[in-house]
């Protein structure tokens, strides 16, 4: 204990500097893009960079309500279309993953043997393959069967992200739940399906909600699937931003505002589900 | 749980996940043909694509870039992530605020992270060069110079993914039971000695987990590069995954693209397989205790 109080001023100062450097590195890029999104064009291109300026919401207005030309012709702004696509694809993918992933996770959690462990590692191994190994051949298959650039096709392929996440997070979550109630119900003659739907799911609702949220973010953040398998009808927001960037190099403010909007679900989740995110990001390997 | 119930509950998920073996196998077949993306006239060429690939100098550049990226990412992010984790392990209000901000980069889409940094790295008007100028350092060309581009990409990767290393290692540091820490404290150990002699030795499985996730992710990294340099300048950031994408969409040679993807897949499979088995052994050891 004596050591702690006698630690010198230089050491304390050094430690404080470490925290400042840490916070600066993590937060500066996000703060910077946020500032850019509320600057007008003149403030953005100013050099030296301006930290004090009159904020404007015009960039957000343009991406959410359309440019003047778009408003005049009654067109839906591109970003709104991309956002809708992402909501449909990621929302659909997460719902499908919940329906088939919850029973699977429950099975893996409540039957512990070598088969179960092997299956868990098989599910985990999906994360380690380069995505193109499956989605380039899928492009050919999708084109042939008419799934290319459709919501159904996109929702199906996003199972590669959302399903392993749901299964592994929830398996680790279910395993931590006390088994006594389930055993009592079984003694009373309840079947496995009844136990799952009437007892486990209601108790695990918060865990299921956070797993769904995390799966949603990871599906939302993905770009590669859209790059290969989505066309004009289903292009997700991560693709849309890139597209806007190539056609319109100069509109930094609009780009920054789009970046903020597309990163929004992740930011919200980071605040709400901070504890569960570690488990999600490591696929349940760490609690 | 009975075996039939087990398989009934798992069934739909297994069917869906294992159905990816069909595109996977058809991809292997494609890599043995000269298939083009838009024309179906296809000829079986055996191992021709693989032999051609090994004779292409650009392939070796791509392989070297891929391995450099993964090795550098791990070599930087493991110690940096550990340093962050140690800083955050200290109890306190400030630390608990930082613990909640550390996950922010991880939840930003990698494409968006690429765009944010590309903006900041702009050679003339970027804020990074301005910051450097404030401390008297010459402006850097970041993503636009062949010498610096890979380092810049790794910097972006480090911003985005060091938090992953941090939260895994933080979970490891905090998994050490309070009793052990308290016992060490009573024996006169200070905060640093507790970390160094009590907590670090117990961190092995967590370090392996970081290596597993970071190496396998950076071997197949595509989105950061795609949103910043697209493999340039002068192939300095052209990794195998980027090469495969370009081969498919720029040159529409699906057969050749699949060849590159499979070589990459083999590399990923071998390396992550080794790390995964190490980690499983560590896991088994700590569960056995």
Coordinates of C-alpha atoms in Angstrom, one line a residue:
Chain A
X1 CA 0.0 0.0 0.0
X2 CA 2.9 2.3 0.8
X3 CA 4.0 2.1 -2.8
X4 CA 0.8 3.6 -4.1
X5 CA 0.9 6.8 -2.1
X6 CA 4.5 7.4 -2.5
X7 CA 4.3 7.2 -6.3
X8 CA 6.0 10.4 -7.6
X9 CA 4.5 13.2 -9.5
X10 CA 6.4 12.4 -12.8
X11 CA 4.9 8.9 -12.7
X12 CA 1.4 10.2 -12.2
X13 CA 1.9 12.8 -15.0
X14 CA 3.2 10.0 -17.3
X15 CA 0.1 7.9 -16.6
X16 CA -2.2 10.8 -17.3
X17 CA -0.5 11.4 -20.6
X18 CA -1.0 7.8 -21.5
X19 CA -4.8 8.2 -20.9
X20 CA -4.8 11.4 -23.0
X21 CA -3.0 9.7 -25.8
X22 CA -5.3 6.7 -25.6
X23 CA -8.5 8.8 -25.7
X24 CA -7.1 11.0 -28.5
X25 CA -6.3 8.0 -30.7
X26 CA -9.6 6.3 -30.2
X27 CA -11.9 9.3 -30.3
X28 CA -10.2 11.9 -32.5
X29 CA -11.2 10.3 -35.9
X30 CA -14.9 10.1 -34.8
X31 CA -14.9 13.6 -33.4
X32 CA -13.3 14.9 -36.6
X33 CA -15.7 13.3 -39.0
X34 CA -18.6 14.5 -36.8
X35 CA -17.2 18.1 -36.9
X36 CA -16.8 17.8 -40.7
X37 CA -20.4 16.7 -41.0
X38 CA -21.7 19.9 -39.4
X39 CA -19.4 22.2 -41.3
X40 CA -20.2 24.2 -44.5
X41 CA -18.0 23.7 -47.5
X42 CA -15.8 26.7 -46.8
X43 CA -15.0 25.5 -43.3
X44 CA -14.2 22.0 -44.5
X45 CA -11.7 23.0 -47.1
X46 CA -10.1 25.7 -44.9
X47 CA -6.4 25.2 -44.1
X48 CA -5.3 25.3 -41.3
X49 CA -8.3 23.2 -40.3
X50 CA -11.0 25.0 -38.3
X51 CA -12.0 23.7 -34.9
X52 CA -14.3 26.7 -34.2
X53 CA -17.0 27.5 -36.8
X54 CA -20.7 28.1 -37.2
X55 CA -22.3 24.6 -37.3
X56 CA -24.8 23.7 -40.0
X57 CA -27.2 20.9 -40.5
X58 CA -27.3 21.4 -44.3
X59 CA -25.3 18.3 -45.0
X60 CA -27.7 16.1 -43.1
X61 CA -30.7 17.9 -44.7
X62 CA -29.2 17.1 -48.1
X63 CA -28.7 13.4 -47.6
X64 CA -32.0 12.8 -45.7
X65 CA -34.3 15.1 -47.7
X66 CA -32.5 15.3 -51.0
X67 CA -30.6 18.1 -52.8
X68 CA -32.7 20.9 -54.2
X69 CA -32.9 19.3 -57.7
X70 CA -34.0 16.0 -56.1
X71 CA -36.7 17.7 -54.0
X72 CA -38.0 19.6 -57.0
X73 CA -38.5 16.4 -59.0
X74 CA -39.9 14.5 -56.0
X75 CA -37.1 11.9 -56.1
X76 CA -36.2 9.8 -53.1
X77 CA -32.6 10.7 -52.0
X78 CA -30.2 7.8 -52.7
X79 CA -29.0 7.5 -49.1
X80 CA -32.6 6.9 -48.0
X81 CA -32.9 4.1 -50.5
X82 CA -29.6 2.6 -49.3
X83 CA -30.7 2.9 -45.7
X84 CA -34.0 1.2 -46.4
X85 CA -32.2 -1.6 -48.2
X86 CA -29.9 -2.1 -45.2
X87 CA -32.8 -2.1 -42.8
X88 CA -34.6 -4.8 -44.8
X89 CA -31.5 -7.0 -45.4
X90 CA -30.0 -6.8 -41.9
X91 CA -33.4 -6.8 -40.2
X92 CA -34.6 -9.8 -42.2
X93 CA -31.3 -11.6 -41.7
X94 CA -31.4 -11.2 -37.9
X95 CA -35.0 -12.3 -37.6
X96 CA -34.3 -15.5 -39.7
X97 CA -31.2 -16.1 -37.6
X98 CA -33.1 -15.8 -34.4
X99 CA -35.7 -18.3 -35.6
X100 CA -33.2 -21.0 -36.5
X101 CA -30.4 -19.9 -34.2
X102 CA -32.1 -19.9 -30.9
X103 CA -33.0 -23.6 -31.0
X104 CA -29.6 -24.5 -32.3
X105 CA -27.8 -22.5 -29.5
X106 CA -30.0 -24.1 -26.9
X107 CA -29.1 -27.6 -28.2
X108 CA -25.4 -26.8 -28.1
X109 CA -25.7 -25.3 -24.6
X110 CA -27.6 -28.1 -23.0
X111 CA -26.0 -31.1 -24.6
X112 CA -22.3 -31.1 -23.8
X113 CA -20.3 -33.8 -25.5
X114 CA -17.6 -34.1 -28.2
X115 CA -20.1 -33.8 -31.0
X116 CA -21.5 -30.7 -29.5
X117 CA -18.0 -29.2 -29.1
X118 CA -17.0 -30.1 -32.6
X119 CA -20.1 -28.5 -34.0
X120 CA -19.4 -25.3 -32.0
X121 CA -15.9 -25.1 -33.5
X122 CA -17.4 -25.8 -37.0
X123 CA -19.7 -22.8 -36.5
X124 CA -16.8 -20.7 -35.2
X125 CA -14.6 -21.6 -38.2
X126 CA -17.0 -19.8 -40.6
X127 CA -15.4 -16.6 -39.4
X128 CA -11.9 -17.5 -40.5
X129 CA -12.6 -18.1 -44.2
X130 CA -12.1 -15.3 -46.7
X131 CA -15.6 -14.2 -47.7
X132 CA -15.0 -14.4 -51.5
X133 CA -14.4 -18.1 -51.3
X134 CA -18.1 -18.5 -50.9
X135 CA -19.6 -15.4 -52.4
X136 CA -17.8 -15.4 -55.8
X137 CA -19.3 -18.8 -56.7
X138 CA -22.6 -17.6 -55.1
X139 CA -22.6 -14.8 -57.6
X140 CA -22.7 -17.4 -60.5
X141 CA -25.3 -19.5 -58.7
X142 CA -27.5 -16.4 -57.7
X143 CA -27.4 -15.1 -61.3
X144 CA -28.6 -18.5 -62.5
X145 CA -31.4 -19.0 -60.1
X146 CA -32.6 -15.4 -60.0
X147 CA -31.5 -14.4 -56.5
X148 CA -28.9 -11.8 -57.6
X149 CA -29.8 -8.4 -56.4
X150 CA -32.9 -9.6 -54.4
X151 CA -33.7 -9.1 -50.7
X152 CA -34.2 -12.9 -50.3
X153 CA -30.7 -13.6 -51.7
X154 CA -29.1 -10.9 -49.6
X155 CA -30.9 -12.1 -46.4
X156 CA -29.8 -15.7 -47.1
X157 CA -26.1 -14.8 -47.7
X158 CA -26.1 -12.5 -44.6
X159 CA -26.8 -15.7 -42.6
X160 CA -23.1 -16.3 -42.9
X161 CA -22.6 -13.4 -40.6
X162 CA -25.7 -13.3 -38.4
X163 CA -26.2 -17.0 -37.8
X164 CA -22.8 -18.0 -36.3
X165 CA -23.0 -14.9 -34.2
X166 CA -26.5 -15.7 -32.8
X167 CA -25.6 -19.3 -32.2
X168 CA -22.3 -18.8 -30.4
X169 CA -23.4 -15.8 -28.3
X170 CA -26.6 -17.4 -27.3
X171 CA -25.0 -20.8 -26.6
X172 CA -22.6 -19.2 -24.2
X173 CA -25.5 -17.2 -22.7
X174 CA -27.8 -20.2 -22.3
X175 CA -25.0 -22.2 -20.7
X176 CA -24.8 -19.7 -17.9
X177 CA -28.5 -19.9 -17.1
X178 CA -29.5 -22.2 -14.2
X179 CA -30.8 -25.5 -15.4
X180 CA -33.1 -26.3 -12.4
X181 CA -36.3 -24.7 -13.7
X182 CA -35.9 -26.6 -17.0
X183 CA -35.3 -29.9 -15.2
X184 CA -38.3 -29.3 -13.0
X185 CA -40.5 -28.7 -16.1
X186 CA -39.1 -31.9 -17.7
X187 CA -40.0 -33.9 -14.6
X188 CA -43.6 -32.4 -14.9
X189 CA -43.6 -33.9 -18.4
X190 CA -42.9 -30.8 -20.6
X191 CA -41.3 -31.6 -24.0
X192 CA -38.1 -30.0 -25.2
X193 CA -40.0 -27.5 -27.5
X194 CA -42.3 -26.4 -24.7
X195 CA -39.4 -25.9 -22.3
X196 CA -37.6 -23.8 -25.0
X197 CA -40.5 -21.6 -26.0
X198 CA -42.3 -21.3 -22.7
X199 CA -39.4 -21.1 -20.2
X200 CA -36.0 -20.5 -21.8
X201 CA -36.9 -17.8 -24.3
X202 CA -38.9 -15.6 -21.9
X203 CA -36.1 -15.8 -19.3
X204 CA -33.4 -15.2 -21.9
X205 CA -35.1 -12.2 -23.6
X206 CA -32.5 -9.6 -22.6
X207 CA -29.7 -11.9 -23.9
X208 CA -31.6 -12.6 -27.1
X209 CA -32.2 -8.9 -27.6
X210 CA -28.5 -8.0 -27.3
X211 CA -27.4 -10.9 -29.5
X212 CA -29.9 -9.7 -32.2
X213 CA -28.6 -6.2 -31.9
X214 CA -25.0 -7.2 -32.3
X215 CA -25.8 -9.5 -35.2
X216 CA -27.7 -6.6 -36.8
X217 CA -24.7 -4.3 -36.5
X218 CA -22.3 -6.8 -38.0
X219 CA -24.7 -7.4 -40.9
X220 CA -25.2 -3.7 -41.3
X221 CA -21.5 -2.9 -41.3
X222 CA -20.7 -5.5 -44.0
X223 CA -19.8 -4.3 -47.4
X224 CA -18.3 -7.2 -49.4
X225 CA -21.6 -9.2 -49.7
X226 CA -23.3 -6.1 -51.2
X227 CA -20.3 -5.4 -53.4
X228 CA -20.7 -8.8 -55.1
X229 CA -24.3 -9.8 -54.8
X230 CA -26.3 -6.6 -54.7
X231 CA -27.2 -4.4 -57.7
X232 CA -29.3 -1.3 -58.0
X233 CA -32.3 -2.7 -56.2
X234 CA -30.7 -3.9 -52.9
X235 CA -27.5 -1.9 -52.6
X236 CA -26.8 -1.5 -48.8
X237 CA -25.7 1.7 -47.2
X238 CA -22.0 0.8 -46.9
X239 CA -21.9 0.4 -50.7
X240 CA -24.0 3.5 -51.2
X241 CA -21.4 5.7 -49.3
X242 CA -18.6 4.4 -51.5
X243 CA -20.6 5.0 -54.6
X244 CA -21.3 8.6 -53.5
X245 CA -17.6 9.1 -52.8
X246 CA -16.5 8.0 -56.3
X247 CA -19.0 10.1 -58.2
X248 CA -18.8 13.2 -56.1
X249 CA -15.2 13.6 -54.8
X250 CA -15.8 17.1 -53.7
X251 CA -18.8 16.8 -51.4
X252 CA -16.9 16.1 -48.2
X253 CA -19.6 17.4 -45.9
X254 CA -22.2 15.1 -47.5
X255 CA -19.8 12.2 -47.3
X256 CA -19.1 12.9 -43.6
X257 CA -22.8 13.2 -42.8
X258 CA -23.5 9.9 -44.6
X259 CA -20.6 8.3 -42.7
X260 CA -22.2 9.5 -39.4
X261 CA -25.6 8.2 -40.4
X262 CA -24.3 4.8 -41.5
X263 CA -22.2 4.4 -38.3
X264 CA -25.2 5.4 -36.2
X265 CA -26.6 1.9 -35.3
X266 CA -23.1 0.8 -34.1
X267 CA -22.7 3.9 -32.0
X268 CA -26.1 3.4 -30.3
X269 CA -25.3 -0.3 -29.7
X270 CA -21.9 0.6 -28.2
X271 CA -23.6 2.7 -25.6
X272 CA -26.5 0.4 -24.9
X273 CA -24.9 -3.0 -25.0
X274 CA -21.3 -2.3 -24.0
X275 CA -21.1 -5.4 -21.7
X276 CA -22.5 -7.9 -24.2
X277 CA -20.4 -6.6 -27.1
X278 CA -17.3 -8.3 -25.9
X279 CA -19.1 -11.6 -25.9
X280 CA -20.5 -10.8 -29.3
X281 CA -17.2 -9.7 -30.9
X282 CA -15.4 -12.8 -29.7
X283 CA -18.3 -15.1 -30.7
X284 CA -19.0 -16.1 -27.1
X285 CA -15.4 -17.2 -26.5
X286 CA -15.0 -14.5 -23.8
X287 CA -17.7 -13.5 -21.4
Chain B
X1 CA -31.2 -33.8 -24.0
X2 CA -31.8 -36.8 -26.2
X3 CA -29.8 -37.2 -29.4
X4 CA -32.9 -36.9 -31.7
X5 CA -34.0 -33.7 -29.9
X6 CA -30.5 -32.3 -30.2
X7 CA -30.4 -32.8 -34.0
X8 CA -34.0 -31.6 -34.4
X9 CA -33.2 -28.3 -32.8
X10 CA -29.9 -27.9 -34.6
X11 CA -31.2 -29.2 -38.0
X12 CA -32.2 -26.0 -39.7
X13 CA -29.1 -24.1 -38.7
X14 CA -26.8 -26.9 -39.8
X15 CA -28.6 -27.3 -43.1
X16 CA -28.3 -23.6 -43.8
X17 CA -24.6 -23.4 -42.8
X18 CA -23.5 -26.6 -44.5
X19 CA -25.3 -25.6 -47.7
X20 CA -22.3 -23.3 -48.3
X21 CA -20.3 -26.3 -49.2
X22 CA -22.0 -26.3 -52.5
X23 CA -20.7 -22.8 -53.7
X24 CA -17.4 -23.7 -52.0
X25 CA -17.0 -26.9 -54.0
X26 CA -18.3 -25.3 -57.2
X27 CA -15.7 -22.6 -56.6
X28 CA -13.0 -25.2 -56.5
X29 CA -14.2 -26.6 -59.8
X30 CA -14.3 -23.0 -61.2
X31 CA -10.6 -22.5 -60.3
X32 CA -9.8 -25.5 -62.5
X33 CA -11.4 -23.8 -65.5
X34 CA -11.0 -20.7 -67.6
X35 CA -14.5 -19.5 -66.7
X36 CA -15.2 -15.8 -67.4
X37 CA -17.7 -13.8 -65.4
X38 CA -20.2 -13.0 -68.1
X39 CA -19.7 -15.7 -70.8
X40 CA -20.5 -19.3 -69.9
X41 CA -18.1 -20.9 -72.6
X42 CA -15.8 -22.7 -70.2
X43 CA -12.9 -25.1 -70.7
X44 CA -11.4 -27.4 -68.0
X45 CA -7.7 -26.4 -67.6
X46 CA -6.7 -28.6 -64.7
X47 CA -4.1 -27.0 -62.5
X48 CA -3.2 -24.5 -65.3
X49 CA -4.5 -21.5 -63.3
X50 CA -2.5 -22.5 -60.2
X51 CA 0.7 -23.0 -62.2
X52 CA 0.2 -19.7 -64.0
X53 CA -0.4 -17.9 -60.7
X54 CA 2.8 -19.2 -59.1
X55 CA 4.7 -17.9 -62.1
X56 CA 3.2 -14.4 -61.9
X57 CA 5.4 -12.0 -60.0
X58 CA 2.4 -10.0 -58.8
X59 CA 1.1 -13.0 -56.9
X60 CA 4.2 -13.1 -54.8
X61 CA 3.9 -9.4 -54.2
X62 CA 0.3 -10.0 -53.1
X63 CA 1.3 -12.8 -50.9
X64 CA 4.1 -10.8 -49.3
X65 CA 1.7 -7.9 -48.8
X66 CA -0.9 -10.1 -47.2
X67 CA 1.6 -11.7 -44.8
X68 CA 3.2 -8.3 -44.0
X69 CA -0.2 -6.8 -43.2
X70 CA -1.2 -9.7 -40.9
X71 CA 2.2 -9.9 -39.1
X72 CA 2.4 -6.1 -38.6
X73 CA -1.2 -5.9 -37.4
X74 CA -0.5 -8.5 -34.8
X75 CA 2.9 -7.2 -33.8
X76 CA 1.5 -3.7 -33.2
X77 CA -2.0 -4.5 -31.9
X78 CA -1.1 -7.2 -29.4
X79 CA 1.2 -5.0 -27.2
X80 CA -0.8 -1.9 -27.8
X81 CA -4.0 -3.7 -26.9
X82 CA -2.4 -5.0 -23.8
X83 CA -1.2 -1.6 -22.8
X84 CA -4.7 -0.2 -23.3
X85 CA -6.2 -3.1 -21.3
X86 CA -3.8 -2.5 -18.4
X87 CA -4.8 1.2 -18.4
X88 CA -8.5 0.3 -18.4
X89 CA -8.1 -2.4 -15.7
X90 CA -7.3 0.3 -13.1
X91 CA -10.6 0.9 -11.2
X92 CA -11.9 4.5 -11.4
X93 CA -14.6 6.7 -12.9
X94 CA -12.4 7.9 -15.8
X95 CA -11.4 4.3 -16.6
X96 CA -15.0 3.2 -16.7
X97 CA -15.8 6.0 -19.1
X98 CA -12.9 4.9 -21.3
X99 CA -14.1 1.3 -21.1
X100 CA -17.3 2.3 -22.7
X101 CA -15.7 4.4 -25.5
X102 CA -13.1 1.8 -26.5
X103 CA -15.6 -0.3 -28.4
X104 CA -16.7 2.6 -30.6
X105 CA -14.3 2.0 -33.4
X106 CA -15.2 -1.6 -33.6
X107 CA -18.8 -0.8 -34.4
X108 CA -18.0 1.6 -37.2
X109 CA -18.3 0.0 -40.6
X110 CA -14.8 -0.7 -41.9
X111 CA -15.6 1.1 -45.1
X112 CA -16.6 4.2 -43.2
X113 CA -13.4 3.9 -41.1
X114 CA -11.5 3.8 -44.4
X115 CA -13.2 6.9 -45.6
X116 CA -12.7 8.8 -42.3
X117 CA -9.0 8.1 -42.4
X118 CA -8.7 8.8 -46.1
X119 CA -10.1 12.2 -45.4
X120 CA -7.7 12.8 -42.5
X121 CA -4.8 11.5 -44.5
X122 CA -5.3 13.9 -47.4
X123 CA -1.8 15.1 -48.3
X124 CA -2.7 18.8 -48.7
X125 CA -5.8 19.5 -46.6
X126 CA -5.8 16.5 -44.2
X127 CA -5.8 17.2 -40.5
X128 CA -3.1 14.6 -39.8
X129 CA -0.4 16.5 -41.7
X130 CA -1.6 19.7 -39.9
X131 CA -1.2 18.0 -36.6
X132 CA 2.3 16.8 -37.6
X133 CA 3.2 20.4 -38.6
X134 CA 2.3 21.6 -35.1
X135 CA 5.0 19.4 -33.7
X136 CA 7.5 20.3 -36.5
X137 CA 7.3 17.1 -38.6
X138 CA 7.3 17.3 -42.4
X139 CA 4.0 16.4 -44.1
X140 CA 3.7 12.8 -45.1
X141 CA 2.1 11.4 -48.3
X142 CA 0.2 8.7 -46.4
X143 CA -1.9 6.6 -48.8
X144 CA -0.5 8.2 -52.0
X145 CA 3.1 7.0 -51.7
X146 CA 4.0 3.4 -52.5
X147 CA 6.4 3.5 -49.5
X148 CA 3.9 4.7 -47.0
X149 CA 0.6 3.2 -48.2
X150 CA 0.8 -0.1 -46.5
X151 CA 1.9 1.5 -43.2
X152 CA -1.1 3.9 -43.5
X153 CA -3.5 1.0 -44.1
X154 CA -2.1 -0.8 -41.0
X155 CA -2.5 2.4 -39.0
X156 CA -6.2 2.4 -40.0
X157 CA -6.5 -1.3 -39.2
X158 CA -4.9 -0.6 -35.8
X159 CA -7.4 2.1 -35.0
X160 CA -10.3 -0.1 -35.9
X161 CA -9.2 -3.3 -34.3
X162 CA -6.8 -2.6 -31.4
X163 CA -10.0 -2.2 -29.3
X164 CA -10.8 -5.9 -30.0
X165 CA -7.5 -6.9 -28.6
X166 CA -8.1 -4.5 -25.7
X167 CA -11.5 -5.9 -24.7
X168 CA -10.4 -9.5 -24.9
X169 CA -7.3 -8.9 -22.8
X170 CA -9.3 -6.7 -20.4
X171 CA -11.7 -9.6 -19.9
X172 CA -8.7 -11.7 -19.2
X173 CA -7.2 -9.3 -16.7
X174 CA -10.6 -9.0 -14.9
X175 CA -11.1 -12.8 -14.9
X176 CA -8.3 -13.1 -12.3
X177 CA -10.2 -13.6 -9.0
X178 CA -10.2 -10.8 -6.5
X179 CA -8.9 -13.1 -3.8
X180 CA -5.6 -13.8 -5.6
X181 CA -5.1 -10.1 -6.2
X182 CA -6.0 -9.3 -2.6
X183 CA -3.5 -11.9 -1.3
X184 CA -0.7 -10.4 -3.5
X185 CA -1.6 -6.9 -2.2
X186 CA -1.4 -8.1 1.4
X187 CA 2.0 -9.5 0.6
X188 CA 3.1 -6.0 -0.4
X189 CA 2.8 -6.1 -4.1
X190 CA 2.0 -2.7 -5.8
X191 CA -0.4 -2.3 -8.7
X192 CA 2.2 -2.9 -11.3
X193 CA 3.6 -5.9 -9.6
X194 CA 0.1 -7.4 -9.4
X195 CA -0.2 -7.0 -13.1
X196 CA 3.3 -8.2 -14.0
X197 CA 3.5 -11.3 -11.7
X198 CA -0.1 -12.3 -11.0
X199 CA -2.3 -11.4 -13.9
X200 CA 0.0 -11.6 -17.0
X201 CA 1.0 -15.2 -16.5
X202 CA -2.8 -16.1 -16.5
X203 CA -3.3 -14.3 -19.8
X204 CA -2.0 -16.9 -22.2
X205 CA -5.4 -18.2 -23.6
X206 CA -6.6 -14.6 -24.1
X207 CA -3.4 -13.6 -26.0
X208 CA -3.9 -16.6 -28.2
X209 CA -7.5 -15.6 -28.8
X210 CA -6.4 -12.1 -29.9
X211 CA -3.8 -13.7 -32.2
X212 CA -6.5 -16.0 -33.7
X213 CA -9.0 -13.2 -34.4
X214 CA -6.6 -10.6 -35.5
X215 CA -4.4 -12.8 -37.8
X216 CA -7.4 -14.5 -39.5
X217 CA -9.2 -11.1 -40.0
X218 CA -6.2 -9.3 -41.3
X219 CA -5.3 -12.0 -43.7
X220 CA -8.6 -11.5 -45.4
X221 CA -9.0 -7.8 -44.9
X222 CA -10.6 -6.2 -47.9
X223 CA -12.9 -3.4 -46.9
X224 CA -10.4 -0.9 -45.6
X225 CA -8.2 -1.3 -48.7
X226 CA -11.1 -1.2 -51.0
X227 CA -12.3 2.1 -49.5
X228 CA -8.9 3.8 -49.6
X229 CA -6.2 2.7 -52.0
X230 CA -7.9 -0.2 -53.9
X231 CA -4.5 -2.0 -53.9
X232 CA -2.4 0.9 -55.2
X233 CA -0.2 2.9 -55.5
X234 CA 2.0 0.6 -57.6
X235 CA 0.5 -2.6 -56.0
X236 CA 1.9 -1.5 -52.6
X237 CA -1.4 -2.5 -50.8
X238 CA -2.5 -5.2 -53.2
X239 CA -3.2 -8.2 -50.9
X240 CA -4.5 -11.6 -52.2
X241 CA -8.1 -10.8 -51.3
X242 CA -8.0 -7.5 -53.2
X243 CA -6.2 -9.2 -56.1
X244 CA -9.0 -11.9 -56.3
X245 CA -11.7 -9.2 -56.3
X246 CA -9.9 -7.3 -59.1
X247 CA -9.4 -10.4 -61.1
X248 CA -13.1 -11.2 -61.0
X249 CA -14.5 -7.8 -61.6
X250 CA -11.9 -5.8 -63.5
X251 CA -10.7 -8.6 -65.7
X252 CA -13.8 -10.8 -65.3
X253 CA -11.6 -13.9 -65.0
X254 CA -13.6 -15.9 -62.5
X255 CA -11.4 -19.0 -62.9
X256 CA -8.3 -17.1 -62.0
X257 CA -10.0 -15.2 -59.3
X258 CA -11.1 -18.4 -57.6
X259 CA -7.5 -19.7 -57.9
X260 CA -6.3 -16.8 -55.9
X261 CA -9.1 -17.1 -53.3
X262 CA -8.3 -20.7 -52.8
X263 CA -4.6 -20.1 -52.2
X264 CA -5.6 -17.4 -49.7
X265 CA -8.1 -19.8 -48.1
X266 CA -5.4 -22.4 -47.7
X267 CA -3.2 -19.8 -46.0
X268 CA -6.0 -18.7 -43.7
X269 CA -7.0 -22.2 -43.0
X270 CA -3.5 -23.4 -42.1
X271 CA -2.6 -20.4 -39.9
X272 CA -6.0 -20.1 -38.1
X273 CA -6.1 -23.9 -37.7
X274 CA -2.8 -23.9 -35.9
X275 CA -3.9 -21.0 -33.6
X276 CA -7.3 -22.5 -33.0
X277 CA -5.8 -25.8 -31.9
X278 CA -3.4 -24.0 -29.5
X279 CA -6.3 -22.0 -28.1
X280 CA -8.4 -25.1 -27.7
X281 CA -5.6 -26.8 -25.7
X282 CA -5.3 -23.7 -23.5
X283 CA -9.1 -23.7 -23.0
X284 CA -9.1 -27.4 -22.1
X285 CA -6.3 -26.8 -19.6
X286 CA -8.1 -23.9 -17.9
X287 CA -11.4 -25.8 -17.8
X288 CA -9.6 -28.9 -16.3
X289 CA -8.4 -26.8 -13.4

